[in-house]
Tab-separated table of C-alpha atoms in Angstrom:
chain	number	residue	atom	x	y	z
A	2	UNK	CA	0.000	0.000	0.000
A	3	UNK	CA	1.757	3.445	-0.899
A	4	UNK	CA	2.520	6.233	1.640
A	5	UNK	CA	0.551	9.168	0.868
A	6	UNK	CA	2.886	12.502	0.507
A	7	UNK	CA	1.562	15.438	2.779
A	8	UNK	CA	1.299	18.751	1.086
A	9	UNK	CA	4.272	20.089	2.513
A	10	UNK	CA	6.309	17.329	1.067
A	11	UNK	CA	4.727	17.490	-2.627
A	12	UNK	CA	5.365	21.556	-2.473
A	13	UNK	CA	8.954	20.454	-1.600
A	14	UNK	CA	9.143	17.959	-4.105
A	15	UNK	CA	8.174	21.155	-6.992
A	16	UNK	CA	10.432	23.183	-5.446
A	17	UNK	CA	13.396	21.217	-6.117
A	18	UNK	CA	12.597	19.579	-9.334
A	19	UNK	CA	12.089	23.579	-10.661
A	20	UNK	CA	15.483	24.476	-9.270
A	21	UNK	CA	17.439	21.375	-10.995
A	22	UNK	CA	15.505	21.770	-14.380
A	23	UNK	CA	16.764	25.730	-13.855
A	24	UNK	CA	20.059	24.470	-13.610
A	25	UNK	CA	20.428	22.086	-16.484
A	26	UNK	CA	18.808	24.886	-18.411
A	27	UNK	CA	21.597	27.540	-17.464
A	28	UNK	CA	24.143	25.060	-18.143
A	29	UNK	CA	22.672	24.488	-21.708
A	30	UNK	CA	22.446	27.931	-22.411
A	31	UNK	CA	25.481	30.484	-21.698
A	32	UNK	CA	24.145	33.771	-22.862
A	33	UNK	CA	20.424	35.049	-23.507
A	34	UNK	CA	19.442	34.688	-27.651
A	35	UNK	CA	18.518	37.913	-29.346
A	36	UNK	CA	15.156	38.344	-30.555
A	37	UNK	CA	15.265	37.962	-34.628
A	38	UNK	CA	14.898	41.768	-36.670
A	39	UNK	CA	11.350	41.715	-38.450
A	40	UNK	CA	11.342	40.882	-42.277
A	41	UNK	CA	11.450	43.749	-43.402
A	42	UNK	CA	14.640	44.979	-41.008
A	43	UNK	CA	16.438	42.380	-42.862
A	44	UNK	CA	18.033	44.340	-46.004
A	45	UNK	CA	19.317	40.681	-47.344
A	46	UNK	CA	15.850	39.566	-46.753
A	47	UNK	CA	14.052	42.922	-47.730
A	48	UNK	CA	15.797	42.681	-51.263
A	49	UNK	CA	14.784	39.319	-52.034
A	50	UNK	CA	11.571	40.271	-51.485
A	51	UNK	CA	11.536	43.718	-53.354
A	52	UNK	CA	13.259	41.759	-56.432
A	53	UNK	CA	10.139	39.255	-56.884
A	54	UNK	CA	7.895	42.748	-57.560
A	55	UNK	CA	6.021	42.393	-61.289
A	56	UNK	CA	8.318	43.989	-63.762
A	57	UNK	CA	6.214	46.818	-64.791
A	58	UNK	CA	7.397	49.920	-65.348
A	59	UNK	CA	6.261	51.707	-61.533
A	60	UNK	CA	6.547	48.627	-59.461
A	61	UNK	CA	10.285	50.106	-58.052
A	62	UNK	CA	9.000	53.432	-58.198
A	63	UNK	CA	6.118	52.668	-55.654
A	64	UNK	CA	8.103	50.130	-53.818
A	65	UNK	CA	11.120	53.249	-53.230
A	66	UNK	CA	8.005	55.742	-51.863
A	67	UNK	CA	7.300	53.179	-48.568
A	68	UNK	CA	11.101	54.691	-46.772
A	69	UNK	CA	14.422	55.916	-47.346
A	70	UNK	CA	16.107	52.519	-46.761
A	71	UNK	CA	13.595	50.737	-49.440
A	72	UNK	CA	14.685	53.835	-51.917
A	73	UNK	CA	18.083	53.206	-51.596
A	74	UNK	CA	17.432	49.340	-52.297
A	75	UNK	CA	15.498	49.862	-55.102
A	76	UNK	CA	18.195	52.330	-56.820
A	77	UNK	CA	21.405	50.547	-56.333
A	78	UNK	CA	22.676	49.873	-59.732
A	79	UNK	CA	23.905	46.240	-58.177
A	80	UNK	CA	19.964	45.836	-57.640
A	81	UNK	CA	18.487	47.025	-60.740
A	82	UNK	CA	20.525	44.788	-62.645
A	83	UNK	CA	19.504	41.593	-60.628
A	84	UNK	CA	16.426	42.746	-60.822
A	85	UNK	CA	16.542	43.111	-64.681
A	86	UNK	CA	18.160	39.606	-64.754
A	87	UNK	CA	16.115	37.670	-62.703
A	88	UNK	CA	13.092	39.243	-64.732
A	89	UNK	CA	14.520	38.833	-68.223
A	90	UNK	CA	11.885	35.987	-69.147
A	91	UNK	CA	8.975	37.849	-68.886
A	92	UNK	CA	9.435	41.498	-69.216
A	93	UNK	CA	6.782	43.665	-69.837
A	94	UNK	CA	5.465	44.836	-73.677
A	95	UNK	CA	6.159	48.730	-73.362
A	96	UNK	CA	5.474	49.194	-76.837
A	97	UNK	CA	6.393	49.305	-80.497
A	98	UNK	CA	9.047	51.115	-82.708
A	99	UNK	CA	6.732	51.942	-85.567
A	100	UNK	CA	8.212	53.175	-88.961
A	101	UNK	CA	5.966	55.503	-90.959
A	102	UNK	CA	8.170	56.552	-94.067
A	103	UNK	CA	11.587	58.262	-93.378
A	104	UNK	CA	10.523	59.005	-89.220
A	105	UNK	CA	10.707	56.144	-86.158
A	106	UNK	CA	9.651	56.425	-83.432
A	107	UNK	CA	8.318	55.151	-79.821
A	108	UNK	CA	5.156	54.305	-79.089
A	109	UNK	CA	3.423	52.691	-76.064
A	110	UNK	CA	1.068	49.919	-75.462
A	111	UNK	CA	0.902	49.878	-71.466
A	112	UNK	CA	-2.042	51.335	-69.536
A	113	UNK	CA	-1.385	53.958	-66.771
A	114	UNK	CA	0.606	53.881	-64.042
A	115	UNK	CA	3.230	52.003	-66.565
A	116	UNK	CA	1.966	53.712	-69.646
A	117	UNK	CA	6.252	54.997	-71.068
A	118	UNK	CA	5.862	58.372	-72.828
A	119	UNK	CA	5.960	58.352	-76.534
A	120	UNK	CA	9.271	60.772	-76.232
A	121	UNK	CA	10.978	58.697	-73.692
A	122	UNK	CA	13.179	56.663	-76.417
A	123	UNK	CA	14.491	59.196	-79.087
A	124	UNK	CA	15.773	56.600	-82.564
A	125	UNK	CA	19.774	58.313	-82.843
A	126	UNK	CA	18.808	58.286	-86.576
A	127	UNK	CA	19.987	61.258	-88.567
A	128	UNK	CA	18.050	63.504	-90.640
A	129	UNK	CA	18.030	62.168	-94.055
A	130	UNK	CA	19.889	59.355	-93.380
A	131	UNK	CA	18.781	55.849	-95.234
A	132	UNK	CA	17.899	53.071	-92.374
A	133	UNK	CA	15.972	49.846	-91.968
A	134	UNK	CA	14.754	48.800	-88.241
A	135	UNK	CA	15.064	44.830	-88.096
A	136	UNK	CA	13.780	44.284	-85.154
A	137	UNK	CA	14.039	44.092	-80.948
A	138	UNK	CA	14.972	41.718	-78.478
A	139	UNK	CA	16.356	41.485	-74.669
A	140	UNK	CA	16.045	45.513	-74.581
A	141	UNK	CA	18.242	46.476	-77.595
A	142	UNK	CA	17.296	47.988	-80.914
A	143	UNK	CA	18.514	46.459	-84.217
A	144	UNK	CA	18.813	48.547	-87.070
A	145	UNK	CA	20.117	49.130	-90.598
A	146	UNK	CA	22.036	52.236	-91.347
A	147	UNK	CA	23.414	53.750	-94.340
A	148	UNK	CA	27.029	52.823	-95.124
A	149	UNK	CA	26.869	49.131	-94.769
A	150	UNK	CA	26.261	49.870	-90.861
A	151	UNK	CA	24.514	47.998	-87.972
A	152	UNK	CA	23.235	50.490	-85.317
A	153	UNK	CA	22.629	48.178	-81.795
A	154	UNK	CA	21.204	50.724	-79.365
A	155	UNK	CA	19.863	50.076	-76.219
A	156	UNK	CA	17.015	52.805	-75.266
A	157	UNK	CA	17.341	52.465	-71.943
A	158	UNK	CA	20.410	52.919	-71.514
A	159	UNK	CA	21.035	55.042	-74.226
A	160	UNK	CA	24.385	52.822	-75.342
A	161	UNK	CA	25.150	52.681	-79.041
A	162	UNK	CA	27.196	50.170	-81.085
A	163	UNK	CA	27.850	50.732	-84.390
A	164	UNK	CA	29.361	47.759	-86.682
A	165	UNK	CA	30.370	47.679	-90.063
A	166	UNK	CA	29.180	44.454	-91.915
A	167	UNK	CA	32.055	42.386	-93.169
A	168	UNK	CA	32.871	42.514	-96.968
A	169	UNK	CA	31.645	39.466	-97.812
A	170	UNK	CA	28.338	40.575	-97.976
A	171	UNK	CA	26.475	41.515	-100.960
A	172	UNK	CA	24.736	44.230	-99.890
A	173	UNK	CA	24.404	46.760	-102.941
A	174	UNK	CA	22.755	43.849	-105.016
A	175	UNK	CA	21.204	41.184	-103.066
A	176	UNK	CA	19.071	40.958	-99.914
A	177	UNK	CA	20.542	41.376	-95.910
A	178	UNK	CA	18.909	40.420	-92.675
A	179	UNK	CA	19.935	40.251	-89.004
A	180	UNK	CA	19.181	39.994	-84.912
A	181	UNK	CA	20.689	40.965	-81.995
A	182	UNK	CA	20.409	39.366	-78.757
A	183	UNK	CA	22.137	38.881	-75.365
A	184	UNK	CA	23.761	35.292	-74.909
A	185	UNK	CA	21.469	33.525	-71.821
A	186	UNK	CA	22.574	35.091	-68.411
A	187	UNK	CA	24.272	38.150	-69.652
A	188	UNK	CA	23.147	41.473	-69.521
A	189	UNK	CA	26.244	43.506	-70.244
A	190	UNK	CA	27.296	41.479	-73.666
A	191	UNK	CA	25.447	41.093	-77.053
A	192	UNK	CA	25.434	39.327	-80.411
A	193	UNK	CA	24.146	39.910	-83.920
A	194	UNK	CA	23.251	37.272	-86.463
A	195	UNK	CA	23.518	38.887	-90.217
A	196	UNK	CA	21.845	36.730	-92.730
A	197	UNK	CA	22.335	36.850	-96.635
A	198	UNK	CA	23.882	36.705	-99.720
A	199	UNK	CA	27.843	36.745	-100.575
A	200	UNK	CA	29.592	36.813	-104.158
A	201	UNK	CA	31.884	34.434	-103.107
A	202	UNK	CA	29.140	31.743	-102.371
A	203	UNK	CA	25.967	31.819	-105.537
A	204	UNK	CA	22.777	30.133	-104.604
A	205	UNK	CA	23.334	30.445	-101.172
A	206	UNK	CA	22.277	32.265	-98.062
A	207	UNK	CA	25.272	32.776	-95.969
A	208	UNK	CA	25.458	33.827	-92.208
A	209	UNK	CA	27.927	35.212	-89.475
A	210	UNK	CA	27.618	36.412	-85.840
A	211	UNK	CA	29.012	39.395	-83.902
A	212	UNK	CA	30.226	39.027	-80.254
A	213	UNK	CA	30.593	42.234	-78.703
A	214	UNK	CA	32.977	40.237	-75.972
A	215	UNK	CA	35.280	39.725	-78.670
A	216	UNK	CA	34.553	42.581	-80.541
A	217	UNK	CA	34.862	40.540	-84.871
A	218	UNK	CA	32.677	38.687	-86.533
A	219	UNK	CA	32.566	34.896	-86.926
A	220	UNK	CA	33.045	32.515	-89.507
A	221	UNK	CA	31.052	32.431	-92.476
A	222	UNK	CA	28.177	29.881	-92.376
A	223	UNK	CA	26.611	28.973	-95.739
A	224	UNK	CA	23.283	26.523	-96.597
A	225	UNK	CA	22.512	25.944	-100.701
A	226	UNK	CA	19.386	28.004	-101.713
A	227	UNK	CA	16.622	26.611	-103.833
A	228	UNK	CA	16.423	27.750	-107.981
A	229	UNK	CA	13.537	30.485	-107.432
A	230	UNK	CA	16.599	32.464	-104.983
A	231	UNK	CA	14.389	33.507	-102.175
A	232	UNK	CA	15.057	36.396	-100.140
A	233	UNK	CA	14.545	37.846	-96.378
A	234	UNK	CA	10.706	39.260	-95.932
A	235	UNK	CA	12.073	42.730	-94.812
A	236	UNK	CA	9.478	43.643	-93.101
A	237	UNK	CA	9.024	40.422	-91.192
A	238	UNK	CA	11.836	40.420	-88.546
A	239	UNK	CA	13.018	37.117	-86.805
A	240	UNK	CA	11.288	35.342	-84.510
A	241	UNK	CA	13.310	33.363	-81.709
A	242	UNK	CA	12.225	30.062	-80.406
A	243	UNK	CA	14.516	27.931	-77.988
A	244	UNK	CA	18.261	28.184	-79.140
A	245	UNK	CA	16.926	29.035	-82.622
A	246	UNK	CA	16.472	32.025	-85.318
A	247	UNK	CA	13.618	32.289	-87.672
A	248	UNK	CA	13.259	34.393	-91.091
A	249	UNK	CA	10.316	33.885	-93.657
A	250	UNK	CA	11.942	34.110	-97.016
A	251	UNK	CA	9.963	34.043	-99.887
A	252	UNK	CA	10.855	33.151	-103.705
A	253	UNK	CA	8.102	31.803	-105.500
A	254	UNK	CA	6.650	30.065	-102.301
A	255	UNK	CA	6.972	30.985	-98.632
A	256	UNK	CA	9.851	28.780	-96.579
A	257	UNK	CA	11.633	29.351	-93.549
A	258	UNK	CA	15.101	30.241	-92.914
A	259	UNK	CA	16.136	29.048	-89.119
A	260	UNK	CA	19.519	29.713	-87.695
A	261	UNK	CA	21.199	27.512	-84.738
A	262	UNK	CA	22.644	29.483	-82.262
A	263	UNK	CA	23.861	26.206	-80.841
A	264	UNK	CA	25.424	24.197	-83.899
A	265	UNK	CA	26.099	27.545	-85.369
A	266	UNK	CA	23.845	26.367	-88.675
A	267	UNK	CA	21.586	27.385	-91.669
A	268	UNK	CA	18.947	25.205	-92.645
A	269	UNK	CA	15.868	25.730	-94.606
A	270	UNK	CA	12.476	24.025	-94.074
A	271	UNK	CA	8.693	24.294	-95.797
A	272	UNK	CA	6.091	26.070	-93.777
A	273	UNK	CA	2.741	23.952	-93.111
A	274	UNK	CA	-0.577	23.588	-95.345
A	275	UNK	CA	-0.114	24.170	-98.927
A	276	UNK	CA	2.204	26.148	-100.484
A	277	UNK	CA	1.789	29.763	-100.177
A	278	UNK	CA	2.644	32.170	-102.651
A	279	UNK	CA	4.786	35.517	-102.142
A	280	UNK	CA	1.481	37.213	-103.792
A	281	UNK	CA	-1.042	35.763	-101.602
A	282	UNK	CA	0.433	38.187	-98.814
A	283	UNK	CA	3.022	38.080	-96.006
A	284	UNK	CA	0.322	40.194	-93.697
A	285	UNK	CA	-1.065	36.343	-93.425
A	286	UNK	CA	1.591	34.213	-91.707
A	287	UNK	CA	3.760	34.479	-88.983
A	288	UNK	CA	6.435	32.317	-87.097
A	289	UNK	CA	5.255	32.123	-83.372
A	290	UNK	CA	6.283	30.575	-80.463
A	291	UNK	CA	4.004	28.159	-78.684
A	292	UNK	CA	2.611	27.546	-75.022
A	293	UNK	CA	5.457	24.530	-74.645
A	294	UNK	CA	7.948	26.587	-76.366
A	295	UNK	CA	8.081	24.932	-79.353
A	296	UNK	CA	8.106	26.200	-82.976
A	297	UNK	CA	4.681	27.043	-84.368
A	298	UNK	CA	3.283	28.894	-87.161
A	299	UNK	CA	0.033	30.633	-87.942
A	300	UNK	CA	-2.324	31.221	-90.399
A	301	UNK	CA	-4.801	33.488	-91.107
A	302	UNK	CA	-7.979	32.810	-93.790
A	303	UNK	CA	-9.688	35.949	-93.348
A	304	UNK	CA	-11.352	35.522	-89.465
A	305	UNK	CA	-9.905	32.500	-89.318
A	306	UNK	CA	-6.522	31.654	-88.171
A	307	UNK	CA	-4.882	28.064	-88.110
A	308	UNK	CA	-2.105	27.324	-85.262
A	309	UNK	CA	0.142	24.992	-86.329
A	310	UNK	CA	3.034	23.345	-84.422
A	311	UNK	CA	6.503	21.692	-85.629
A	312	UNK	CA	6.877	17.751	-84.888
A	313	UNK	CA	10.205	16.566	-86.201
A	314	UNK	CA	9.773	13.003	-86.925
A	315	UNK	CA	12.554	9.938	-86.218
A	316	UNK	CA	14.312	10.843	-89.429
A	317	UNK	CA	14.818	14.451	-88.995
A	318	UNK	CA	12.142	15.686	-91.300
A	319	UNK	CA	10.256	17.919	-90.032
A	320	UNK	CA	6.139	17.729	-89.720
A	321	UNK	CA	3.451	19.979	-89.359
A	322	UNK	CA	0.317	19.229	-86.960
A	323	UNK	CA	-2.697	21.788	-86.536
A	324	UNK	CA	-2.780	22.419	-83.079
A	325	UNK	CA	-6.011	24.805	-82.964
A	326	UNK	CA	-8.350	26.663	-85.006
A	327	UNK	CA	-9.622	30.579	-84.001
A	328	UNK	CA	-12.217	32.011	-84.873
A	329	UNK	CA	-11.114	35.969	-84.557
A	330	UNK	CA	-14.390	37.445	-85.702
A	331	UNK	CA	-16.192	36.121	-82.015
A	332	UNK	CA	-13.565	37.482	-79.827
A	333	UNK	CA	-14.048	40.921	-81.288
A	334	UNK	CA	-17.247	42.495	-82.397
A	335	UNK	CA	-18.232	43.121	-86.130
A	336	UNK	CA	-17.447	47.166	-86.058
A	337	UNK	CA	-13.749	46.265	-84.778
A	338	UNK	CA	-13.555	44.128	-87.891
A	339	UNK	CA	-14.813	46.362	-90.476
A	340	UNK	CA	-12.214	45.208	-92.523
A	341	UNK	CA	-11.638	42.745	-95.791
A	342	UNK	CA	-9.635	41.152	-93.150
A	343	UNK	CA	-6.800	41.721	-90.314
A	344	UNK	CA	-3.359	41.683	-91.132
A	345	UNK	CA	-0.376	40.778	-89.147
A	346	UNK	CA	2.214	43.021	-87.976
A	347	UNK	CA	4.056	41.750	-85.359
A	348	UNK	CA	5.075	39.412	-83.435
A	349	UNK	CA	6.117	39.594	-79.229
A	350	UNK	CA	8.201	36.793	-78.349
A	351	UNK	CA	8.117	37.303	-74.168
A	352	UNK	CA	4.037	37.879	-74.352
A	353	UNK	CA	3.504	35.225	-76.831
A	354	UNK	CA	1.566	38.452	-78.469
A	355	UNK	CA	0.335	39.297	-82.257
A	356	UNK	CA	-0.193	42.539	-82.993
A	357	UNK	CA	-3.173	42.582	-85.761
A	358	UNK	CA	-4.129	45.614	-88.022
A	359	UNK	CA	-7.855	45.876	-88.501
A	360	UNK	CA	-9.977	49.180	-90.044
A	361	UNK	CA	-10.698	50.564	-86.329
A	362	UNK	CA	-6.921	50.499	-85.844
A	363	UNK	CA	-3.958	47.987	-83.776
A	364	UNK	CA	-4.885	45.219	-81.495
A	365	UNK	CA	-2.598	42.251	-79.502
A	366	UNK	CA	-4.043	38.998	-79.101
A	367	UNK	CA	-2.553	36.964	-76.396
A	368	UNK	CA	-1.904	33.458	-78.042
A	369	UNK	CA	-2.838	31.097	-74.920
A	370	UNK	CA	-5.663	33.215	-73.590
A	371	UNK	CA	-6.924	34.423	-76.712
A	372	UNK	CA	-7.156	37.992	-74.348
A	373	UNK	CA	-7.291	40.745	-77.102
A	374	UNK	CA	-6.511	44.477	-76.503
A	375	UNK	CA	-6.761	47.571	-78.984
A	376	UNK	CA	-3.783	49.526	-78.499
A	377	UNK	CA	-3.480	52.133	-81.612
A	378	UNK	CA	-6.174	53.642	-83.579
A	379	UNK	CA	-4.214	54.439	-86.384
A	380	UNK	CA	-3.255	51.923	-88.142
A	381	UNK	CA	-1.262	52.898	-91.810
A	382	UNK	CA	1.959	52.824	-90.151
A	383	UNK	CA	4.291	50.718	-92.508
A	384	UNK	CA	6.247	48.794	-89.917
A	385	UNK	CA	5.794	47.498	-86.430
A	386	UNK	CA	8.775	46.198	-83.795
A	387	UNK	CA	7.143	44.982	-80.421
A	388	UNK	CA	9.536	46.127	-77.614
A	389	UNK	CA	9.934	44.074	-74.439
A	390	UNK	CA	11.968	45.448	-71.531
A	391	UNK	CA	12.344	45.339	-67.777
A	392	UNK	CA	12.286	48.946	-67.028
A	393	UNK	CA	12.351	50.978	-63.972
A	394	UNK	CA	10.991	54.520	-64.378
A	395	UNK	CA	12.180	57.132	-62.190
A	396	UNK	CA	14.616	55.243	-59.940
């Protein structure tokens, strides 16, 4: 039979177990721990946060209004740059370079607060001096100048790199292409890709690329041409899917021209359906990228346009499978299509956007959500370069 404890003893008994566990506890721990600074206290912390802010044009600007220490965050060149880096994916559409005759110029698509002024990027083109723009990608401007001249500019920055295109190339007689872009990872460098023709190489389309690390152009890369000599769509700048380059040339059908950036090749290949002629109208075709970022292409039929994607078989040739049908005329209502039918003048390789002209002016269409937007009302403007671009106003 147990002996019961009196109350005295039990109170005893607390007492000393509370002084032994107060011991073992002291030994365990030397010093008092500091209470841990609040989130936001943190600038390591604070700056990982700040850097996962949509890239749109006043997200920093906003962001550097909250305090002093967020402002000086948000404007140390050291942050702006990751920030442009880790961002480079999916930067915003700010606009279009839009060429009407001799004159180019800026103009944006982006509602307000992220709406970019139409005089915020200022084309260094001379008066009276010949040019063609060929098109934008990872923030830099591509374009054509007079005396055998490429002009890379970078608007935000307001850098300029002129380059003088090698020899080799015929350009007085014969057709000339090319694209810039910045190798993956690397904001500071750049490269250009010129496509076209050479006298020292008939029936071909030859091709080189620029590093501005190393400053010279590379070796000459060459792929045989078919009889009926196509040429660059000038107009039609390339589109870049994966590791790849792609130009619609056009002879006496449509084909397209792709350029490895990897294997540093040239390669031609047919585009899907039947053969389309040059007559039939570029305004109806366009290379696009697709929602698995593969190669597609699309077709328009008056409201109708045809997506089709690139399957490339066990034998290397490549195949074309429809992958959807849209019908354009019941997104938008019959007024906005007043029109024999839209025509396509760009293409937004970040957004996965087509800009379309129509008679009540400039819309994008959003390829996987079908999401259209009207963006210009004029619409004779003779050329149309989408530009995509992490950019932080006002910091």
């Amino acid at each position: 039979m147990p002996v019961p404890v009196l109350p005295s003893e039990k109170k005893r008994q607390f007492q000393s177990n509370l002084a032994r566990m107060s011991s073992d506890e002291g030994e365990k721990t030397s010093s008092p721990r500091s209470p841990a600074a609040p989130p936001l206290d943190d600038d390591d912390l604070l700056s990982e946060i700040l850097l996962r802010l949509p890239p749109q044009p006043s997200s920093l600007p906003r962001a550097s209004a909250v305090a002093k220490r967020w402002r000086s965050l948000t404007s140390d060149p050291r942050f702006c740059s990751r920030f442009r880096s880790h961002h480079r994916r999916n930067p915003p559409l700010l606009g279009c370079f839009v060429k009407f005759f001799d004159d180019i110029y800026f103009n944006y698509t982006l509602d307000a607060p992220n709406r970019v002024p139409r005089g915020r990027f200022s084309v260094p083109i001379h008066a009276g001096e010949s040019f063609r723009p060929l098109g934008c990608r990872h923030g830099l401007v591509l374009i054509l100048s007079s005396g055998n001249q490429l002009l890379v500019w970078d608007p935000i920055t307001g850098d300029q790199h002129r380059l003088d295109i090698p020899p080799v190339f015929d350009t007085e007689n014969r057709w000339i292409s090319a694209a810039v872009l910045r190798p993956a990872g690397d904001i500071q460098h750049f490269q250009v890709v010129l496509v076209g023709h050479s006298d020292m190489h008939h029936q071909k389309a030859v091709a080189s690329v620029y590093s501005s690390e190393t400053g010279v152009w590379g070796n000459l890369i060459t792929v045989q041409l078919p009889p009926d000599d196509p040429r660059v769509i000038q107009y039609k700048p390339a589109v870049m899917v994966g590791d790849s380059l792609y130009w619609l040339i056009t002879g006496d059908i449509f084909r397209i021209l792709e350029f490895d950036l990897g294997r540093r090749s040239l390669s031609l290949m047919p585009i899907p359906g039947e053969e389309i002629h040059w007559w039939e109208g570029v305004g109806d075709i366009s290379v696009v990228l697709l929602e698995d970022g593969g190669l597609g292409f699309l077709i328009l039929s008056k409201f109708s346009a045809q997506l089709w994607k690139r399957k490339i078989n066990c034998d290397g040739v490549t195949l074309w499978l429809v992958e959807k049908t849209i019908a354009l005329d019941r997104l938008l209502s019959n007024s906005e299509w007043a029109t024999p039918r839209p025509f396509i003048l760009g293409f937004a390789e970040n957004n996965n956007v087509l800009l379309f002209r129509t008679a009540a002016g400039v819309f994008t269409v959003q390829l996987e959500s079908f999401q259209f937007k009207k963006v210009f009302d004029y619409n004779n403007w003779h050329g149309f370069y989408p530009f995509e671009v992490v950019y932080t106003a006002g910091i």
